[in-house]
Amino acid sequence: MPIIILKIPATIFIAYTFLLLPVLYFTNCNIRQSDLFHFLHL
C-alpha cells in the first residue's frame, strides 16, 4: 500500500518534468535566437 502512495507522486513528478523540459528547451532556444538577431542587428 505505501509503495502505491509513493509511486503516484513520482509518476506525476516525472510527467511534469517531461512536459516542462521541451517547453524550457524551446523558450531557451527562442531567447538565444532573439539575442543572436539583436547581436546581428547591432
PDB file of C-alpha atoms in Angstrom, residues 10-27:
ATOM      1  CA  ALA A  10       6.781  10.079  -8.539  1.00  0.00           C
ATOM      2  CA  THR A  11       4.881   9.437 -11.787  1.00  0.00           C
ATOM      3  CA  ILE A  12       3.277  12.907 -11.583  1.00  0.00           C
ATOM      4  CA  PHE A  13       6.708  14.485 -11.000  1.00  0.00           C
ATOM      5  CA  ILE A  14       8.224  12.565 -13.936  1.00  0.00           C
ATOM      6  CA  ALA A  15       5.285  13.524 -16.167  1.00  0.00           C
ATOM      7  CA  TYR A  16       5.614  17.206 -15.214  1.00  0.00           C
ATOM      8  CA  THR A  17       9.370  17.194 -15.853  1.00  0.00           C
ATOM      9  CA  PHE A  18       8.839  15.524 -19.247  1.00  0.00           C
ATOM     10  CA  LEU A  19       6.185  18.144 -20.092  1.00  0.00           C
ATOM     11  CA  LEU A  20       8.264  21.086 -18.851  1.00  0.00           C
ATOM     12  CA  LEU A  21      11.623  20.077 -20.397  1.00  0.00           C
ATOM     13  CA  PRO A  22      10.549  20.710 -24.038  1.00  0.00           C
ATOM     14  CA  VAL A  23       8.887  24.000 -23.019  1.00  0.00           C
ATOM     15  CA  LEU A  24      12.063  25.196 -21.287  1.00  0.00           C
ATOM     16  CA  TYR A  25      14.163  23.968 -24.202  1.00  0.00           C
ATOM     17  CA  PHE A  26      12.062  25.824 -26.798  1.00  0.00           C
ATOM     18  CA  THR A  27      11.911  29.029 -24.750  1.00  0.00           C
TER      19      THR A  27
END
